[in-house]
């Protein structure tokens, strides 16, 4: 069962700072240019904690993690960060314009969730993780003993929980980010409302949408704390919980964008050889090589109604690949029918590995592969000679993510891009 708790969030005192100057995108979405911009925005910008600058003189006693902990202590001591007086859950709304131009609102709520090993079948993953990001986040968590960023998890109901949390009150936090997304948070401390939400959540299964590395980091830290406590370990201790934003997977504002693949720096590449080899696995149709991103997106969406559809673009060709052939099915032997039905799995196994001969390890390490949300940028990289070939894709439906996760399976990395991202700096969960 999903054990959800209210908590006394650690929050910026908005009488002392402007929210717009201290919040950030998630740490793994912060580019070097964004990091510099956040540093310049305010001496209290959260980037100093979640992704501080590394210095040439860094050592065991003075490094990015010790500086993060020092900032946190100083800000709490000065009252820049204050802990709410009442245990609460926090309704969270994001209003945004999608890349398509359509407007949406995504609703959820921030609370603590009891961490469970995947084997307990309460929390489910859908992606593999890498060891390096987890080591970094674990060092930060050890130093600060605070979860400063929310995990993004999905549950399923017909809207009852959002209805319980609906309010006409003025938002506690109201801030727009650099992408024009309006983030609004309402602190809800009514024990009766909280109890109703807890009861409704009790039988839910949770799917990690974003934050696989941080969830597994929190599990590792929990295990360290359990070992240190020995036989006296408390199942309700603070380290047994992590801060989550929970969103109904039936929410009409839950948007998944495609993540396109761009292959570069191949020792040799022939579009003719690629086209011929691809016919082993798919029907291949050549289309206008000058196709733009909007037409490509519309074409992919239209072709997806009949099943798998991928668009491969090089400097001189544009190819629609569809209708998988028996050879492709054979290449996917050993994978479940759920996995075989995924466009991203067919792309990775048949084209990246089967045709272009990229190894699983090189894909995992992104040696010849980059991932882009923007189809226009992917096309530009190919047409300017910066890449050999780009693969444009349709987004993965949420139902497929759910089914793969509940089956205990995982998808290739960067299979989903839930848009927009949760904003960091709205709430934090201090373990002490």
XYZ file of C-alpha atoms in Angstrom:
432
model
C 0.000 0.000 0.000
C 1.080 3.602 -0.564
C 1.784 5.217 2.820
C 1.486 8.997 2.413
C 2.260 11.497 5.188
C 1.897 15.255 5.637
C 5.065 17.087 6.598
C 6.343 20.427 7.783
C 7.975 21.599 4.585
C 11.132 23.652 4.641
C 10.282 26.653 2.446
C 11.707 29.968 1.391
C 10.379 32.910 3.390
C 8.784 34.889 0.585
C 8.934 38.022 2.728
C 12.724 37.784 2.441
C 13.243 36.584 -1.156
C 11.378 36.581 -4.458
C 10.369 33.070 -5.480
C 11.306 33.722 -9.108
C 14.910 34.434 -8.062
C 15.502 31.311 -5.969
C 13.698 28.419 -7.714
C 15.332 26.284 -10.407
C 14.710 23.509 -12.860
C 15.655 19.998 -11.622
C 19.397 19.558 -11.141
C 19.821 17.258 -14.148
C 18.168 19.803 -16.468
C 20.455 22.678 -15.463
C 22.961 23.569 -18.186
C 26.190 25.453 -17.370
C 24.586 28.640 -18.723
C 21.515 28.135 -16.532
C 23.733 27.491 -13.523
C 25.484 30.823 -14.045
C 22.144 32.597 -14.477
C 20.802 31.075 -11.260
C 23.949 32.092 -9.353
C 23.488 35.663 -10.549
C 19.770 35.759 -9.711
C 20.147 35.630 -5.922
C 22.693 34.668 -3.252
C 19.962 32.326 -1.973
C 19.191 30.561 -5.248
C 18.748 26.833 -4.685
C 21.360 26.002 -7.318
C 24.015 26.605 -4.643
C 22.697 23.530 -2.845
C 21.490 21.163 -5.573
C 24.184 21.880 -8.190
C 26.914 24.086 -6.807
C 30.008 25.155 -8.680
C 32.987 22.839 -8.487
C 36.334 24.487 -7.741
C 39.888 23.411 -8.707
C 40.846 23.474 -5.017
C 38.056 21.135 -3.924
C 39.101 18.523 -1.375
C 37.656 16.397 1.439
C 36.964 19.351 3.738
C 35.850 21.925 1.186
C 33.883 20.767 -1.831
C 30.563 21.132 -3.592
C 28.797 19.036 -0.935
C 30.270 20.731 2.130
C 29.461 24.126 0.617
C 25.884 22.999 -0.047
C 25.509 21.949 3.598
C 27.011 25.237 4.793
C 24.570 27.231 2.644
C 21.658 25.232 4.004
C 22.714 25.810 7.620
C 23.285 29.509 7.050
C 19.969 30.040 5.264
C 18.014 28.244 7.966
C 19.831 30.139 10.701
C 19.092 33.461 8.970
C 15.438 32.562 8.411
C 15.709 32.489 4.618
C 14.452 28.918 4.808
C 11.754 28.277 7.416
C 9.914 25.150 8.407
C 6.121 25.272 8.296
C 4.493 25.068 11.716
C 1.780 22.543 10.796
C 2.102 19.154 9.071
C 0.636 19.692 5.616
C 0.250 18.397 2.113
C 0.703 20.860 -0.723
C -1.623 20.994 -3.715
C 0.435 21.785 -6.817
C -0.778 23.116 -10.163
C 1.264 23.717 -13.311
C -0.328 25.722 -16.125
C 1.605 25.641 -19.357
C 1.651 25.825 -23.128
C 2.852 22.650 -24.823
C 5.263 22.761 -27.774
C 2.198 22.084 -29.945
C 0.734 25.434 -28.827
C -2.081 23.878 -26.765
C -2.628 24.997 -23.158
C -2.855 22.561 -20.245
C -3.056 22.415 -16.475
C -1.468 19.519 -14.586
C -2.538 19.033 -10.978
C -0.975 17.006 -8.204
C 0.110 17.260 -4.601
C 3.348 17.203 -2.640
C 3.621 14.886 0.362
C 5.956 12.366 1.928
C 5.849 8.833 0.613
C 7.115 5.805 2.480
C 9.947 4.294 0.470
C 9.570 0.689 -0.593
C 11.940 -1.665 -2.344
C 10.727 -2.476 -5.848
C 10.148 -6.063 -4.732
C 7.312 -4.861 -2.465
C 5.335 -3.922 -5.607
C 4.183 -0.572 -4.265
C 6.612 1.703 -6.135
C 7.458 0.752 -9.714
C 10.202 2.010 -12.003
C 10.132 2.148 -15.798
C 13.756 3.074 -16.538
C 17.217 1.793 -15.704
C 19.566 3.962 -13.655
C 23.289 4.716 -13.836
C 25.687 4.549 -10.909
C 27.457 7.913 -11.361
C 24.404 10.185 -10.870
C 23.346 8.148 -7.823
C 26.771 8.516 -6.215
C 26.601 12.299 -6.685
C 23.101 12.609 -5.199
C 24.020 10.316 -2.299
C 26.984 12.505 -1.354
C 24.682 15.545 -1.387
C 22.045 13.820 0.732
C 24.645 12.680 3.260
C 25.967 16.239 3.553
C 22.639 18.066 3.829
C 20.238 15.419 5.231
C 17.499 17.148 3.258
C 15.549 16.285 0.123
C 15.464 19.563 -1.791
C 13.833 18.238 -4.954
C 10.583 16.400 -5.445
C 10.270 12.991 -7.009
C 7.530 12.752 -9.644
C 5.267 9.739 -9.176
C 2.015 8.655 -10.795
C -1.032 7.002 -9.263
C -4.368 6.181 -10.843
C -7.902 7.212 -9.904
C -10.851 9.003 -11.474
C -10.092 12.393 -9.924
C -11.307 11.940 -6.346
C -8.017 12.984 -4.735
C -7.683 16.152 -6.807
C -11.268 16.997 -5.833
C -10.434 16.630 -2.148
C -7.536 19.057 -2.551
C -9.354 21.658 -4.654
C -9.444 25.087 -3.024
C -10.409 28.653 -3.897
C -7.830 30.089 -1.503
C -4.963 32.296 -2.653
C -1.906 30.179 -3.509
C 0.823 29.955 -0.895
C 3.373 30.122 -3.729
C 2.726 31.555 -7.183
C 5.692 31.756 -9.548
C 6.425 31.457 -13.256
C 9.588 29.756 -14.477
C 11.834 30.643 -17.400
C 9.714 28.544 -19.767
C 6.527 30.421 -18.941
C 5.069 27.635 -16.796
C 2.911 28.958 -13.932
C 3.547 27.001 -10.721
C 1.043 27.405 -7.879
C 1.166 25.703 -4.489
C -1.465 25.673 -1.739
C -0.560 24.566 1.788
C -3.315 22.285 3.119
C -3.183 21.575 6.858
C -6.768 20.436 7.537
C -6.379 17.051 9.298
C -9.684 15.782 7.904
C -8.702 16.530 4.310
C -5.272 14.994 4.833
C -6.790 11.864 6.372
C -9.145 11.487 3.406
C -6.263 11.791 0.967
C -4.256 9.220 2.923
C -7.168 6.796 2.870
C -7.716 7.245 -0.871
C -3.996 6.691 -1.548
C -3.706 3.607 0.628
C -4.451 1.051 -2.111
C -2.535 2.844 -4.888
C 0.450 1.616 -6.826
C 2.990 4.305 -7.668
C 4.976 4.615 -10.896
C 8.096 6.786 -10.991
C 7.694 9.284 -13.828
C 10.858 11.325 -13.126
C 13.463 10.851 -10.426
C 14.576 7.216 -10.712
C 18.138 8.094 -9.683
C 17.007 10.153 -6.693
C 14.537 7.494 -5.550
C 17.217 4.817 -5.587
C 19.613 7.234 -3.882
C 17.039 7.741 -1.127
C 16.708 3.960 -0.777
C 20.490 3.625 -0.456
C 20.608 6.345 2.175
C 17.718 4.723 4.050
C 19.662 1.467 4.122
C 22.753 3.251 5.458
C 20.664 4.797 8.234
C 19.089 1.448 9.062
C 22.510 -0.153 9.336
C 23.729 2.641 11.609
C 20.639 2.276 13.837
C 21.034 -1.492 14.077
C 18.312 -3.407 15.857
C 16.738 -0.161 17.010
C 15.821 0.950 13.491
C 12.450 2.751 13.449
C 10.164 2.009 10.440
C 8.662 5.498 10.811
C 11.995 7.328 11.015
C 12.465 10.377 8.821
C 14.872 8.571 6.493
C 12.165 6.031 5.637
C 10.277 8.714 3.699
C 11.008 10.869 0.679
C 9.320 13.960 -0.765
C 7.068 13.201 -3.726
C 4.793 15.050 -6.080
C 1.959 12.670 -6.891
C -0.058 13.105 -10.096
C -3.038 11.155 -11.346
C -2.032 9.352 -14.532
C -5.527 10.105 -15.882
C -5.001 13.860 -15.456
C -5.720 15.520 -18.832
C -2.691 17.749 -18.268
C -0.269 14.826 -17.977
C 1.796 15.303 -21.112
C 4.566 13.040 -22.388
C 6.805 14.396 -25.141
C 8.999 12.321 -27.443
C 12.747 12.232 -26.970
C 14.416 12.064 -30.352
C 17.699 10.256 -31.009
C 20.608 11.827 -32.866
C 23.535 9.616 -33.921
C 26.871 11.317 -34.517
C 30.601 10.704 -34.947
C 30.270 7.341 -36.659
C 33.534 6.171 -38.267
C 31.648 5.456 -41.466
C 28.057 6.027 -42.481
C 26.278 5.421 -45.765
C 22.656 6.409 -46.108
C 22.242 3.876 -48.923
C 23.545 1.078 -46.718
C 21.334 2.233 -43.866
C 18.258 2.333 -46.083
C 18.908 -1.125 -47.515
C 19.698 -2.698 -44.137
C 16.604 -1.136 -42.554
C 14.379 -2.924 -45.074
C 15.225 -6.137 -43.242
C 13.251 -4.891 -40.255
C 10.698 -2.361 -41.583
C 8.861 -1.164 -44.603
C 10.783 1.917 -45.711
C 9.332 4.849 -47.655
C 11.334 7.820 -48.859
C 9.676 11.214 -48.377
C 10.575 14.854 -48.987
C 14.081 15.320 -47.612
C 13.282 18.957 -46.753
C 10.480 18.020 -44.342
C 10.266 20.400 -41.382
C 9.605 19.578 -37.733
C 5.893 20.433 -37.797
C 5.190 18.254 -40.822
C 7.359 15.478 -39.403
C 5.429 15.511 -36.124
C 2.075 15.441 -37.932
C 3.211 12.623 -40.228
C 4.461 10.505 -37.335
C 1.242 11.054 -35.416
C -0.834 10.041 -38.449
C 1.248 6.938 -39.200
C 1.190 5.824 -35.552
C -2.504 4.964 -35.887
C -1.450 1.841 -37.792
C 1.350 0.909 -35.358
C 5.054 1.657 -35.165
C 6.283 4.733 -37.046
C 9.808 6.166 -37.015
C 11.304 8.930 -39.130
C 14.990 8.726 -40.072
C 16.572 11.883 -41.469
C 20.054 12.378 -42.931
C 21.631 15.275 -44.808
C 20.051 14.105 -48.069
C 17.200 11.711 -47.235
C 14.105 11.392 -45.071
C 12.692 7.899 -44.536
C 9.531 6.692 -42.837
C 10.008 3.257 -41.259
C 6.840 1.353 -40.369
C 5.178 -2.091 -40.398
C 7.833 -4.168 -38.563
C 8.877 -7.356 -40.348
C 9.511 -10.862 -39.026
C 13.273 -10.297 -38.818
C 12.676 -7.502 -36.345
C 10.391 -9.673 -34.260
C 13.112 -12.332 -34.144
C 15.629 -9.737 -32.995
C 13.305 -8.908 -30.088
C 13.006 -12.524 -28.976
C 13.302 -12.708 -25.212
C 11.469 -9.447 -24.670
C 7.849 -9.416 -23.589
C 5.050 -8.492 -25.981
C 4.746 -5.218 -24.029
C 8.369 -4.373 -24.780
C 8.185 -5.495 -28.387
C 5.275 -3.113 -28.996
C 7.300 -0.053 -27.949
C 8.593 2.144 -30.765
C 11.649 3.022 -28.674
C 12.566 -0.658 -28.180
C 12.247 -1.360 -31.897
C 14.388 1.680 -32.653
C 17.115 0.659 -30.215
C 17.229 -3.049 -31.018
C 16.636 -3.021 -34.776
C 18.185 0.241 -35.924
C 20.712 1.479 -33.358
C 22.054 -1.970 -32.497
C 21.018 -4.068 -35.510
C 21.748 -1.678 -38.391
C 24.187 0.898 -37.005
C 25.945 -1.664 -34.765
C 26.008 0.539 -31.682
C 26.616 -1.577 -28.595
C 24.320 -1.450 -25.576
C 27.245 -0.065 -23.555
C 27.978 2.727 -26.034
C 24.289 3.659 -26.070
C 24.192 3.665 -22.280
C 27.274 5.900 -22.184
C 25.960 8.113 -25.014
C 29.195 7.728 -26.968
C 27.608 8.252 -30.397
C 24.127 9.182 -29.284
C 22.438 12.293 -27.973
C 18.841 12.893 -26.934
C 16.816 15.927 -27.956
C 13.271 17.042 -27.161
C 13.194 19.566 -30.001
C 12.642 17.962 -33.417
C 13.825 21.147 -35.159
C 17.153 20.988 -33.350
C 17.565 17.318 -34.280
C 16.943 18.136 -37.952
C 19.357 21.067 -37.811
C 22.152 18.935 -36.386
C 21.841 16.490 -39.264
C 21.479 19.115 -41.985
C 24.495 21.099 -40.773
C 26.670 17.992 -40.727
C 26.959 17.834 -36.933
C 25.317 14.385 -36.914
C 24.999 11.373 -39.199
C 21.334 10.572 -38.744
C 18.402 11.644 -36.580
C 15.490 9.475 -35.532
C 12.266 11.333 -34.773
C 9.683 9.523 -32.691
C 6.158 9.668 -31.322
C 5.739 10.049 -27.535
C 5.241 6.911 -25.473
C 1.647 6.759 -24.154
C 1.269 6.825 -20.365
C -0.669 3.538 -20.512
C 2.377 1.807 -22.020
C 4.620 3.257 -19.305
C 2.189 1.976 -16.660
C 1.915 -1.499 -18.139
C 5.681 -1.920 -18.520
C 6.290 -0.693 -14.965
C 3.605 -2.867 -13.371
C 5.053 -5.896 -15.178
C 8.381 -5.261 -13.439
C 10.107 -4.350 -16.702
C 12.143 -1.325 -17.765
C 12.346 0.713 -20.952
C 15.468 2.100 -22.646
C 16.821 5.265 -21.062
C 15.198 8.538 -22.130
C 12.037 6.733 -23.229
C 9.759 9.313 -21.641
C 9.841 13.077 -21.221
C 7.097 14.234 -18.868
C 6.506 17.917 -19.563
C 6.871 20.306 -17.840
C 9.363 19.435 -15.122
C 8.601 19.955 -11.435
C 10.135 23.140 -10.107
C 12.847 22.812 -7.439
C 12.714 25.181 -4.478
C 8.989 25.097 -3.754
C 9.288 22.744 -0.784
C 12.033 20.713 0.872
C 11.999 17.816 3.330
C 14.552 18.098 6.127
C 15.311 14.817 7.900
C 16.172 16.713 11.083
